[in-house]
Coordinates of C-alpha atoms in Angstrom, one line a residue:
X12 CA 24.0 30.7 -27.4
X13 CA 25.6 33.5 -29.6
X14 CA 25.7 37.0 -28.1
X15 CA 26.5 40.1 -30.4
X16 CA 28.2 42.9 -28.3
X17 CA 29.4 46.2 -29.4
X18 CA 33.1 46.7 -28.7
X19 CA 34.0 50.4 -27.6
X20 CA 38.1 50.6 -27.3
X21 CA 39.3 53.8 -25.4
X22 CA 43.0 55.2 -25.8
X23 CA 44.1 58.0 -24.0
X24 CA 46.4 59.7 -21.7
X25 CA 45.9 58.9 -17.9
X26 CA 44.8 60.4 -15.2
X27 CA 43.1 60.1 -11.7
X28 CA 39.8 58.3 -11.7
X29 CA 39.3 58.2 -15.9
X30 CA 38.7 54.8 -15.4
X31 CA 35.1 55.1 -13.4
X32 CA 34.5 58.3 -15.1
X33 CA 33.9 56.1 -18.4
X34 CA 32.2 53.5 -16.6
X35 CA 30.0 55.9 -15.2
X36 CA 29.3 57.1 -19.0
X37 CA 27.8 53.5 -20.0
X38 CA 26.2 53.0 -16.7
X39 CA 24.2 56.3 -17.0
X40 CA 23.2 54.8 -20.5
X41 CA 21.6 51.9 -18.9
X42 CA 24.1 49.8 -20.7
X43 CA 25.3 46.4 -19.6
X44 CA 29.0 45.7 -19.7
X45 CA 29.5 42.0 -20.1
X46 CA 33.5 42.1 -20.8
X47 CA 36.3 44.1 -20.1
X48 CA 39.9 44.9 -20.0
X49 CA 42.0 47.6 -18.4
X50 CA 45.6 48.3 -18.7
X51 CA 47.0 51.9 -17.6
X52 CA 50.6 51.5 -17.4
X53 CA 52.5 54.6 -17.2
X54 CA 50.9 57.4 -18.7
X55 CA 48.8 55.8 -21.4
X56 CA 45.2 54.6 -20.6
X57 CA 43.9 51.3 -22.8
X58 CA 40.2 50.1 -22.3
X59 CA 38.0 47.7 -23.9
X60 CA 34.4 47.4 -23.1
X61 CA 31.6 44.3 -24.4
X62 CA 28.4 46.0 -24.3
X63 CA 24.8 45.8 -24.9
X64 CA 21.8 47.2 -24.5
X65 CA 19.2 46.5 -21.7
X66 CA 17.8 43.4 -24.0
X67 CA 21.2 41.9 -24.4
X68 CA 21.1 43.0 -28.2
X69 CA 24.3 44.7 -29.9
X70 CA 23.9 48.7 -30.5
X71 CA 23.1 49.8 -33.9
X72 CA 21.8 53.5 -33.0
X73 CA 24.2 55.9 -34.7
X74 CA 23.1 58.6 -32.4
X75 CA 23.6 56.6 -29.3
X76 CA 27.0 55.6 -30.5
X77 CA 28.1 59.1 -31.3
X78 CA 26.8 60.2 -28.6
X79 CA 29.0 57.8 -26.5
X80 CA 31.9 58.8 -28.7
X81 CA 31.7 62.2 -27.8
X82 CA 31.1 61.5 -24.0
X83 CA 34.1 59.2 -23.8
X84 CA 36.5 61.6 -25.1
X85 CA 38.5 62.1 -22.6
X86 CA 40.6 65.1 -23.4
X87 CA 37.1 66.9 -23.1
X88 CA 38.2 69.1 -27.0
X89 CA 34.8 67.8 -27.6
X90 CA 32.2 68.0 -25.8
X91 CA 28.6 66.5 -26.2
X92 CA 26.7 68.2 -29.1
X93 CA 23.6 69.2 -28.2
X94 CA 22.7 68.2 -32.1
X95 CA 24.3 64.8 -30.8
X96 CA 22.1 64.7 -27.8
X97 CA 18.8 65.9 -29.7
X98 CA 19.6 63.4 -32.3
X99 CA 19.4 60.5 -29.5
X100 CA 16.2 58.6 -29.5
X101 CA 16.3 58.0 -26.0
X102 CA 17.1 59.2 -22.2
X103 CA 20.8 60.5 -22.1
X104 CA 20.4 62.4 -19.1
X105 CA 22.7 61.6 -16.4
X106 CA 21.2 61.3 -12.6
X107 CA 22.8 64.5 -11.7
X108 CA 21.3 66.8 -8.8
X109 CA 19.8 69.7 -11.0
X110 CA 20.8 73.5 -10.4
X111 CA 17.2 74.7 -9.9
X112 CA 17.3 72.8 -6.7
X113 CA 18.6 72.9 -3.3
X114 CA 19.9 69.6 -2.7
X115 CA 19.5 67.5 1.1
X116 CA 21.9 64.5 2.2
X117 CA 21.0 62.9 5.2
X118 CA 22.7 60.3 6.6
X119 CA 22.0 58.1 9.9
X120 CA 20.8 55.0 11.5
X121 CA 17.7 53.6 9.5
X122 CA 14.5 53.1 11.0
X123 CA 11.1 51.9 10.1
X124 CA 9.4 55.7 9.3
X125 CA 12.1 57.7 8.8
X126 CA 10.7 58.5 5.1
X127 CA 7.5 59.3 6.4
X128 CA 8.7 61.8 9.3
X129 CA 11.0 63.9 6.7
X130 CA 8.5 64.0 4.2
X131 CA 5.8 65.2 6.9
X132 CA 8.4 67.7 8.0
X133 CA 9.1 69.0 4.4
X134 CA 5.1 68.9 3.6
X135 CA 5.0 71.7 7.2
X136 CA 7.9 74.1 5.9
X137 CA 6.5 74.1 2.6
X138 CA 9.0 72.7 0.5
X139 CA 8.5 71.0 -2.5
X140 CA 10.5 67.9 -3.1
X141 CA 11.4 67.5 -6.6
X142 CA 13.3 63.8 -6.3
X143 CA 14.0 61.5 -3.7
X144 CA 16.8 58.5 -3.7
X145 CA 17.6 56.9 -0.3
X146 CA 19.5 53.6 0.4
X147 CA 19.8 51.3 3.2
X148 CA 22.2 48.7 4.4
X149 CA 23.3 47.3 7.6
X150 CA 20.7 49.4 9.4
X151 CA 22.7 52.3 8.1
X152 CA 20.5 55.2 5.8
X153 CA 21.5 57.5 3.3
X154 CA 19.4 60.3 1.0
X155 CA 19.7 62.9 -1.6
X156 CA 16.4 64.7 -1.4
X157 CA 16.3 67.3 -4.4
X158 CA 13.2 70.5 -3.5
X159 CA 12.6 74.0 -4.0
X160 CA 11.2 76.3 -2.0
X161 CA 7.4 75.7 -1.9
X162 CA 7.2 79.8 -1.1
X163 CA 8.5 81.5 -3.9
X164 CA 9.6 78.6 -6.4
X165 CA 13.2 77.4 -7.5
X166 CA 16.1 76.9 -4.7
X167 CA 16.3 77.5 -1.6
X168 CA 18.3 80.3 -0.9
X169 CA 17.7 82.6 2.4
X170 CA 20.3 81.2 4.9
X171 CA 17.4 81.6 7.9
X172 CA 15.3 79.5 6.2
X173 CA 18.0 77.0 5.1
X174 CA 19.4 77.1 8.6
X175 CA 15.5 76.5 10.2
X176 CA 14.8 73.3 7.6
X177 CA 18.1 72.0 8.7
X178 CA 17.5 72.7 12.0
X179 CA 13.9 70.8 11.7
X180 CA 15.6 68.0 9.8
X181 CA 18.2 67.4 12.4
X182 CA 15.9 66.7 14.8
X183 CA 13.9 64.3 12.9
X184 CA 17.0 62.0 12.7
X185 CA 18.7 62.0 15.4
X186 CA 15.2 61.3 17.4
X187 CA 15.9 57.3 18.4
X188 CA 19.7 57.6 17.9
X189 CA 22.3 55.5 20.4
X190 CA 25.3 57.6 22.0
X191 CA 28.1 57.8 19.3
X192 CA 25.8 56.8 16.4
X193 CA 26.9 58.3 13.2
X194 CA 24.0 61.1 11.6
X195 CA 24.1 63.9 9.6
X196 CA 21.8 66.3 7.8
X197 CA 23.1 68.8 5.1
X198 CA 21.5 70.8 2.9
X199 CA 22.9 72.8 0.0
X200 CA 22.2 75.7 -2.6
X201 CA 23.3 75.0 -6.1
X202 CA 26.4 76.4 -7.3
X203 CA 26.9 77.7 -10.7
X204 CA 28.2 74.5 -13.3
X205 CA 28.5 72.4 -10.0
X206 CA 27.1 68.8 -10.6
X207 CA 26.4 65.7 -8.4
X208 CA 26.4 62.5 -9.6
X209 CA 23.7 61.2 -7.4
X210 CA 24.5 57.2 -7.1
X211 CA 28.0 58.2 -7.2
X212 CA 27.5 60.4 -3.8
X213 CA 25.2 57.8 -2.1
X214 CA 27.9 55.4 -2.1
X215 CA 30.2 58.4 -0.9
X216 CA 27.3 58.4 1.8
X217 CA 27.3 55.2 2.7
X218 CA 31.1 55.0 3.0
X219 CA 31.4 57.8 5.7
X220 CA 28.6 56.0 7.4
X221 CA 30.5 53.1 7.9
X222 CA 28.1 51.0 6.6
X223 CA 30.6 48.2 6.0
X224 CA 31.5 47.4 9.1
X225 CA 29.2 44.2 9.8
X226 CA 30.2 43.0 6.0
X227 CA 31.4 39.5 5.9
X228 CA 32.2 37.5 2.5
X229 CA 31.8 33.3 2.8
X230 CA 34.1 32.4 4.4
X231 CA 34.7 28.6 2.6
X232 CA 37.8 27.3 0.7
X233 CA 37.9 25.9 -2.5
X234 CA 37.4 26.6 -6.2
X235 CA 34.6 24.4 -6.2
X236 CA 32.9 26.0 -3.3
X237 CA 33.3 29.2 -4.7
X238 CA 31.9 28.1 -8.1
X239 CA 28.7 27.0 -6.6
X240 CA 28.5 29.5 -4.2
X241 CA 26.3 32.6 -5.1
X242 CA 27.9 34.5 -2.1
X243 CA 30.0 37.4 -2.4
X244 CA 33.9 35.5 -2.6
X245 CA 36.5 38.3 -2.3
X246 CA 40.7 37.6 -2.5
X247 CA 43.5 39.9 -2.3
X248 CA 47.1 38.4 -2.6
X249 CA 50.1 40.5 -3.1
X250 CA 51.8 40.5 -7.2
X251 CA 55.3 41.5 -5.4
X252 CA 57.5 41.1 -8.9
X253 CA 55.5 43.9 -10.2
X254 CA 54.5 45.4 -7.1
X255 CA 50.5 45.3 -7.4
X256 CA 47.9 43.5 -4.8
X257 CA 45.4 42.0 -6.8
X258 CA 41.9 41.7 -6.0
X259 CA 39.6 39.1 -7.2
X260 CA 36.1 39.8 -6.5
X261 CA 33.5 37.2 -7.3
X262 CA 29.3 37.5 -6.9
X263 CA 26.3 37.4 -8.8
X264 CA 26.4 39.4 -11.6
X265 CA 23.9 42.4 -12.0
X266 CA 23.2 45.5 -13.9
X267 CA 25.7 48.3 -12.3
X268 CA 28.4 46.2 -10.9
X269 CA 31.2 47.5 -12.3
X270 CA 30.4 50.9 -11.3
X271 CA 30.0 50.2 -7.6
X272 CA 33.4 48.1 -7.0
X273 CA 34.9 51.1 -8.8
X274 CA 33.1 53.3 -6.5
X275 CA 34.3 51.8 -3.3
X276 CA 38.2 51.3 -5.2
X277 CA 38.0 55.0 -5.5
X278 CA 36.5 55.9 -2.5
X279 CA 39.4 54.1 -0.7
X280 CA 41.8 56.2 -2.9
X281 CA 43.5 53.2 -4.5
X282 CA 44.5 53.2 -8.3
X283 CA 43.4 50.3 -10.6
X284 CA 46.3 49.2 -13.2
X285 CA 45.2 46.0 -15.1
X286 CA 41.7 44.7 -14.7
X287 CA 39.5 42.0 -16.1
X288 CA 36.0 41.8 -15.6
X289 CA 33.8 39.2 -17.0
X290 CA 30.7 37.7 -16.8
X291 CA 29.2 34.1 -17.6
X292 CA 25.9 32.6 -16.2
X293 CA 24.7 34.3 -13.1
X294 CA 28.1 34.6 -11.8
X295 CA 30.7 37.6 -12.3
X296 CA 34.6 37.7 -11.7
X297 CA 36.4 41.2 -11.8
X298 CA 39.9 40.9 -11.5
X299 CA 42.4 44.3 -10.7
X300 CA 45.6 44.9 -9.9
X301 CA 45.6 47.8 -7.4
X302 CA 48.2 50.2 -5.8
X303 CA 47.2 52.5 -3.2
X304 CA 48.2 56.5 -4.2
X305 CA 51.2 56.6 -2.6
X306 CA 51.9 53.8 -4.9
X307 CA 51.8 51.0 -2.0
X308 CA 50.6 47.7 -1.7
X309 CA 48.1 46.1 0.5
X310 CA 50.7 44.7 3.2
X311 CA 48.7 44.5 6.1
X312 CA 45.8 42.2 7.1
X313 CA 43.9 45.5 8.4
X314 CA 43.9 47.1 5.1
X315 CA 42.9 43.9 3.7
X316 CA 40.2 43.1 5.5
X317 CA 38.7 46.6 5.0
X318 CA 39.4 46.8 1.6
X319 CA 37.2 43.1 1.4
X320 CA 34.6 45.0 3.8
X321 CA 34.1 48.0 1.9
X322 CA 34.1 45.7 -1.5
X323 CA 30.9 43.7 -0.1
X324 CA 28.9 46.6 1.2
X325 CA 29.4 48.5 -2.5
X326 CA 27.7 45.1 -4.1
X327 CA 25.8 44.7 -1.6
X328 CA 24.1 48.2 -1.7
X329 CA 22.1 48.1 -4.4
X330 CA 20.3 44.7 -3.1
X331 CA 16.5 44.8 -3.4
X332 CA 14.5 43.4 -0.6
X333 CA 10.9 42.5 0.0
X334 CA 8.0 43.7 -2.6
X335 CA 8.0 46.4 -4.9
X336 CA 5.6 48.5 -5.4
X337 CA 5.2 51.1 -8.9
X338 CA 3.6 54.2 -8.2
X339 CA 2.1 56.1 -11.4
X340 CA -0.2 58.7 -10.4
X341 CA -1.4 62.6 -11.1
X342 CA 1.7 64.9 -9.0
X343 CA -0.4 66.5 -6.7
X344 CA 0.0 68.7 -2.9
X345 CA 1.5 66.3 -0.2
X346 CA 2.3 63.3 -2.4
X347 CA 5.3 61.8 -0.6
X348 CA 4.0 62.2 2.1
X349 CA 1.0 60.5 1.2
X350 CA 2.2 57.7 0.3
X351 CA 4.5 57.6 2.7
X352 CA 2.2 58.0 5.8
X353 CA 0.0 55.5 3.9
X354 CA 2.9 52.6 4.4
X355 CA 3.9 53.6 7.8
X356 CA 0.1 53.5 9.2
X357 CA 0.0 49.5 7.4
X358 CA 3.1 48.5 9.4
X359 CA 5.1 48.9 6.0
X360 CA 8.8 49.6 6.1
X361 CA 10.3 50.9 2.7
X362 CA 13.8 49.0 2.2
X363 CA 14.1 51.2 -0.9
X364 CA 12.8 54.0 -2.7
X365 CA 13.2 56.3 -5.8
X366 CA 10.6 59.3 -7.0
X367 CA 10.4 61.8 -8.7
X368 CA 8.1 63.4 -11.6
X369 CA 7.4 62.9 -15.0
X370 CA 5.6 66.5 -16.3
X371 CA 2.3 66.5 -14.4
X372 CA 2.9 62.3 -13.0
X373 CA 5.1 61.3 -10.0
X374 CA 6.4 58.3 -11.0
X375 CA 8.6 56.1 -8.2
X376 CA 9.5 52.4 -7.0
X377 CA 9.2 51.7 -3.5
X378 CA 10.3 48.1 -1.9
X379 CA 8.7 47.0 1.2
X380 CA 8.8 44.6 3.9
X381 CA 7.1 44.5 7.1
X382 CA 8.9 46.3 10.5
X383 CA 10.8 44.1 11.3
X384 CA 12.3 43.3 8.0
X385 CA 10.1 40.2 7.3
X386 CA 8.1 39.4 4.3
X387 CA 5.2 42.1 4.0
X388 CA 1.3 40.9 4.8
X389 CA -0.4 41.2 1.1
X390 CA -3.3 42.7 3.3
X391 CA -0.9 45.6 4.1
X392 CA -0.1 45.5 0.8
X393 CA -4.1 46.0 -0.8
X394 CA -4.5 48.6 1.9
X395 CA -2.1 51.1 0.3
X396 CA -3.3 50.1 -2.9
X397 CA -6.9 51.1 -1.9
X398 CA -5.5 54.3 -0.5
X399 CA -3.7 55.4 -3.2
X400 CA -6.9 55.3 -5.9
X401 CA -5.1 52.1 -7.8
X402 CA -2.3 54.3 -8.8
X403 CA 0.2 51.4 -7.5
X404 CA 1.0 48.3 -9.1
X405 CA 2.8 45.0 -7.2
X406 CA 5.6 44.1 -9.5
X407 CA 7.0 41.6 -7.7
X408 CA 9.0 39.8 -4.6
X409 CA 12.3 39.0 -4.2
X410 CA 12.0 34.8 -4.1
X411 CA 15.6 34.9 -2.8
X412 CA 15.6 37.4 -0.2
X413 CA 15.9 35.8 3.4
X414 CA 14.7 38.4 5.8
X415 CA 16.0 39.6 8.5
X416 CA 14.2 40.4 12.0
X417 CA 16.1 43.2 12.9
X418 CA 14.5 46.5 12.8
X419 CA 16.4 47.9 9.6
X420 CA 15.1 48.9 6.2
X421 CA 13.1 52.3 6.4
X422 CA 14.4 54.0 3.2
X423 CA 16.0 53.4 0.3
X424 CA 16.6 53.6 -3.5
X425 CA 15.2 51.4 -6.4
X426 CA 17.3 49.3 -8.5
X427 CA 16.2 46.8 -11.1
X428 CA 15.4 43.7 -9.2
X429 CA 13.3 40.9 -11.0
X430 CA 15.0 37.9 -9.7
X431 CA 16.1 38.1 -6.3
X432 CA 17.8 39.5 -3.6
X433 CA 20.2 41.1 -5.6
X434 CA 19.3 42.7 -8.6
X435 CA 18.6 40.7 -11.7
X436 CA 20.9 38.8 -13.1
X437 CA 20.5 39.1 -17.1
X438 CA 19.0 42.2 -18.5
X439 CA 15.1 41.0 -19.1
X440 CA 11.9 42.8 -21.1
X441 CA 9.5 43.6 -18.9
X442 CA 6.6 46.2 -18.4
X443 CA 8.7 46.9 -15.4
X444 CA 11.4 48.2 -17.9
X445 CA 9.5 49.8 -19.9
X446 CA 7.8 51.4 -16.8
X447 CA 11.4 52.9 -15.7
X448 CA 12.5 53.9 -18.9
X449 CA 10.0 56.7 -18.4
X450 CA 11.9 58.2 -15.2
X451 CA 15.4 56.7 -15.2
X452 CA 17.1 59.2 -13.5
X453 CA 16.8 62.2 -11.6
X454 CA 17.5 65.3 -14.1
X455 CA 16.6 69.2 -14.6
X456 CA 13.6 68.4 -15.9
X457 CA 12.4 66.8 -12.7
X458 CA 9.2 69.3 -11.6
X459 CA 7.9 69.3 -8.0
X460 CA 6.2 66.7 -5.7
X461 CA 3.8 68.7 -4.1
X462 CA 4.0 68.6 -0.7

């Protein structure tokens, strides 16, 4: 089968973290990376990047590649035209956390409800949430909850009445919590040009959480294990003529995987130098040779095994579990917590979830399983359907999830899932697409969900 990509070469002096800043261009682009290859030697950066578009189909939109031009420039002379941006037939908005909103991180041990209690809390203090993201894994949560103040519109800004919804907040996760459990509940008012990435601070989330911890890779030998083995397979062995450790990470590939090994590489402050990344079949390899900061290697078995740890859980993140459920419906007073209330009361744990608004819709992606992480009863399942008016569709299950009985999975965020466990491995068509092309990402023009 031939495949026609578009071939984007970057060449550019280097510095700290350029690398997932350009990934993070593409990604925001909903563009799948098939191929590429890093080299930043010295003080020169080289990159080259296979890409297409969501349908596997090479990218002929001048707009779209000017626009990508103009993003990847990394000396920042030029910055993204707004004639460049206007020109673009399509969603170029980046999931940043907008500046008319106060944004909420909340970190802690997941449980099933915990959606439904913050929402309910929100709904009482009157404040509007404007866009909701959550993940779970390894009975670890994390959120970015994006609202205004339901009183007098836009941010949040009186510190008494930041302090009192923090205060409320708090107490809403750390109800159920073990002695030394990990939980957190921030919230803050926009600052003037300051931008979140949102994905890119949930896995910053997740990491503090220490939501790695219980990761394990397989564990068998063998190049012909690993090559029938859809597992996550991570090596690292030491390069000690050039002085690199090089990481070979292998899994099933997926929209956005590039980005979130980066993510954790980052996170863990070490610098990539030479990478390959590739993908054929269902599988992926990404290949890097690594130095920490300091300009060390990996010499210990401790950093090792973290670094393979912290690898697995940022693959791992964005796995979707159970059923999903679209939501399409009028935006209207109490919304989330709605439909929130509507899965706790059916026994309905939400493994994942994204919201937000669309002009006068809400339009969100929920997956579901039942409490105890098993597959959810389809009875459940019509129950919120009859609730909600018809406004949510069943798009489908995840045929290779295996559940878990542990009491996990309570909130979360929505990847693009249509083939198992993990999210799907080639870029399909699908009214499920199309369906998310119409929120994609949180952005500025998110309006409230009444509540």
């Amino acid at each position: 089968m031939y495949f026609a990509y578009f071939v984007l070469q970057v060449d550019s002096a280097n510095k700290q973290g350029i690398l997932l800043e350009m990934v993070q261009v593409l990604t925001d682009l909903d563009l799948v990376i098939s191929k590429s290859y890093i080299s930043s030697d010295g003080g020169w950066f080289m990159e080259v990047f296979h890409v297409t578009d969501q349908l596997g189909s090479k990218l002929t939109d001048d707009s779209l590649i000017l626009y990508i031009q103009q993003a990847l420039c990394v000396n920042r002379r030029r910055r993204v035209s707004k004639e460049s941006q206007a020109s673009l037939h399509r969603e170029v908005r980046a999931p940043y956390a907008s500046t008319d909103h106060t944004a909420m991180e909340i970190t802690g041990t997941d449980r099933p409800g915990l959606l439904s209690e913050i929402s309910a809390v929100l709904s009482k203090l009157e404040c509007d949430v404007s866009a909701s993201v959550v993940w779970t894994h390894n009975n670890r949560a994390a959120s970015i909850i994006y609202m205004e103040d339901g009183l007098q519109g836009g941010p949040i800004t009186d510190p008494k009445r930041l302090a009192h919804v923090q205060e409320q907040l708090e107490n809403v996760v750390e109800a159920h919590h073990g002695v030394g459990e990990r939980r957190s509940v921030r919230l803050t008012a926009p600052a003037p040009g300051q931008k979140t990435h949102t994905g890119r601070r949930l896995h910053q989330l997740m990491y503090a959480n220490m939501d790695y911890e219980p990761c394990q890779g397989c564990n068998g030998g063998g190049v012909a294990h690993r090559n029938n083995c859809t597992k996550i397979h991570v090596s690292i062995e030491s390069c000690k003529e050039k002085g690199y450790s090089v990481v070979n990470v292998r899994s099933r590939d997926r929209p956005k995987l590039l980005f979130d090994t980066l993510c954790a590489l980052t996170d863990m402050q070490y610098v990539v130098f030479h990478a390959a990344v590739s993908a054929k079949g269902t599988m992926a390899d990404q290949e890097y040779f690594i130095r920490q900061q300091d300009g060390c290697t990996l010499d210990s078995e401790r950093e090792r095994h973290k670094l393979t740890q912290c690898l697995i859980a940022a693959i791992e993140r964005r796995a979707s579990h159970g059923v999903r459920l679209d939501i399409c419906t009028n935006n209207r007073v109490g919304l989330l917590s709605n439909v929130t209330r509507a899965f706790r009361e059916n026994g309905l744990s939400i493994s994942r979830a994204e919201i937000g608004t669309n002009g006068d819709r809400a339009v969100g992606s929920f997956y579901v399983t039942d409490a105890s992480g098993y597959e959810a009863n389809p009875r459940a399942i019509e129950e919120v359907k009859k609730e909600m008016g018809g406004s949510v569709v069943v798009v489908n299950k995840s045929p290779g999830w295996t559940p878990k009985t542990s009491k996990t999975r309570s909130v979360g965020s929505i990847g693009r899932n249509s083939s198992g466990s993990i999210d799907e491995e080639k870029p399909r068509f699908s009214p499920g697409s199309l369906f998310w092309s119409q929120l994609k990402r949180l952005s500025s023009n998110f309006s409230s969900i009444r509540s």
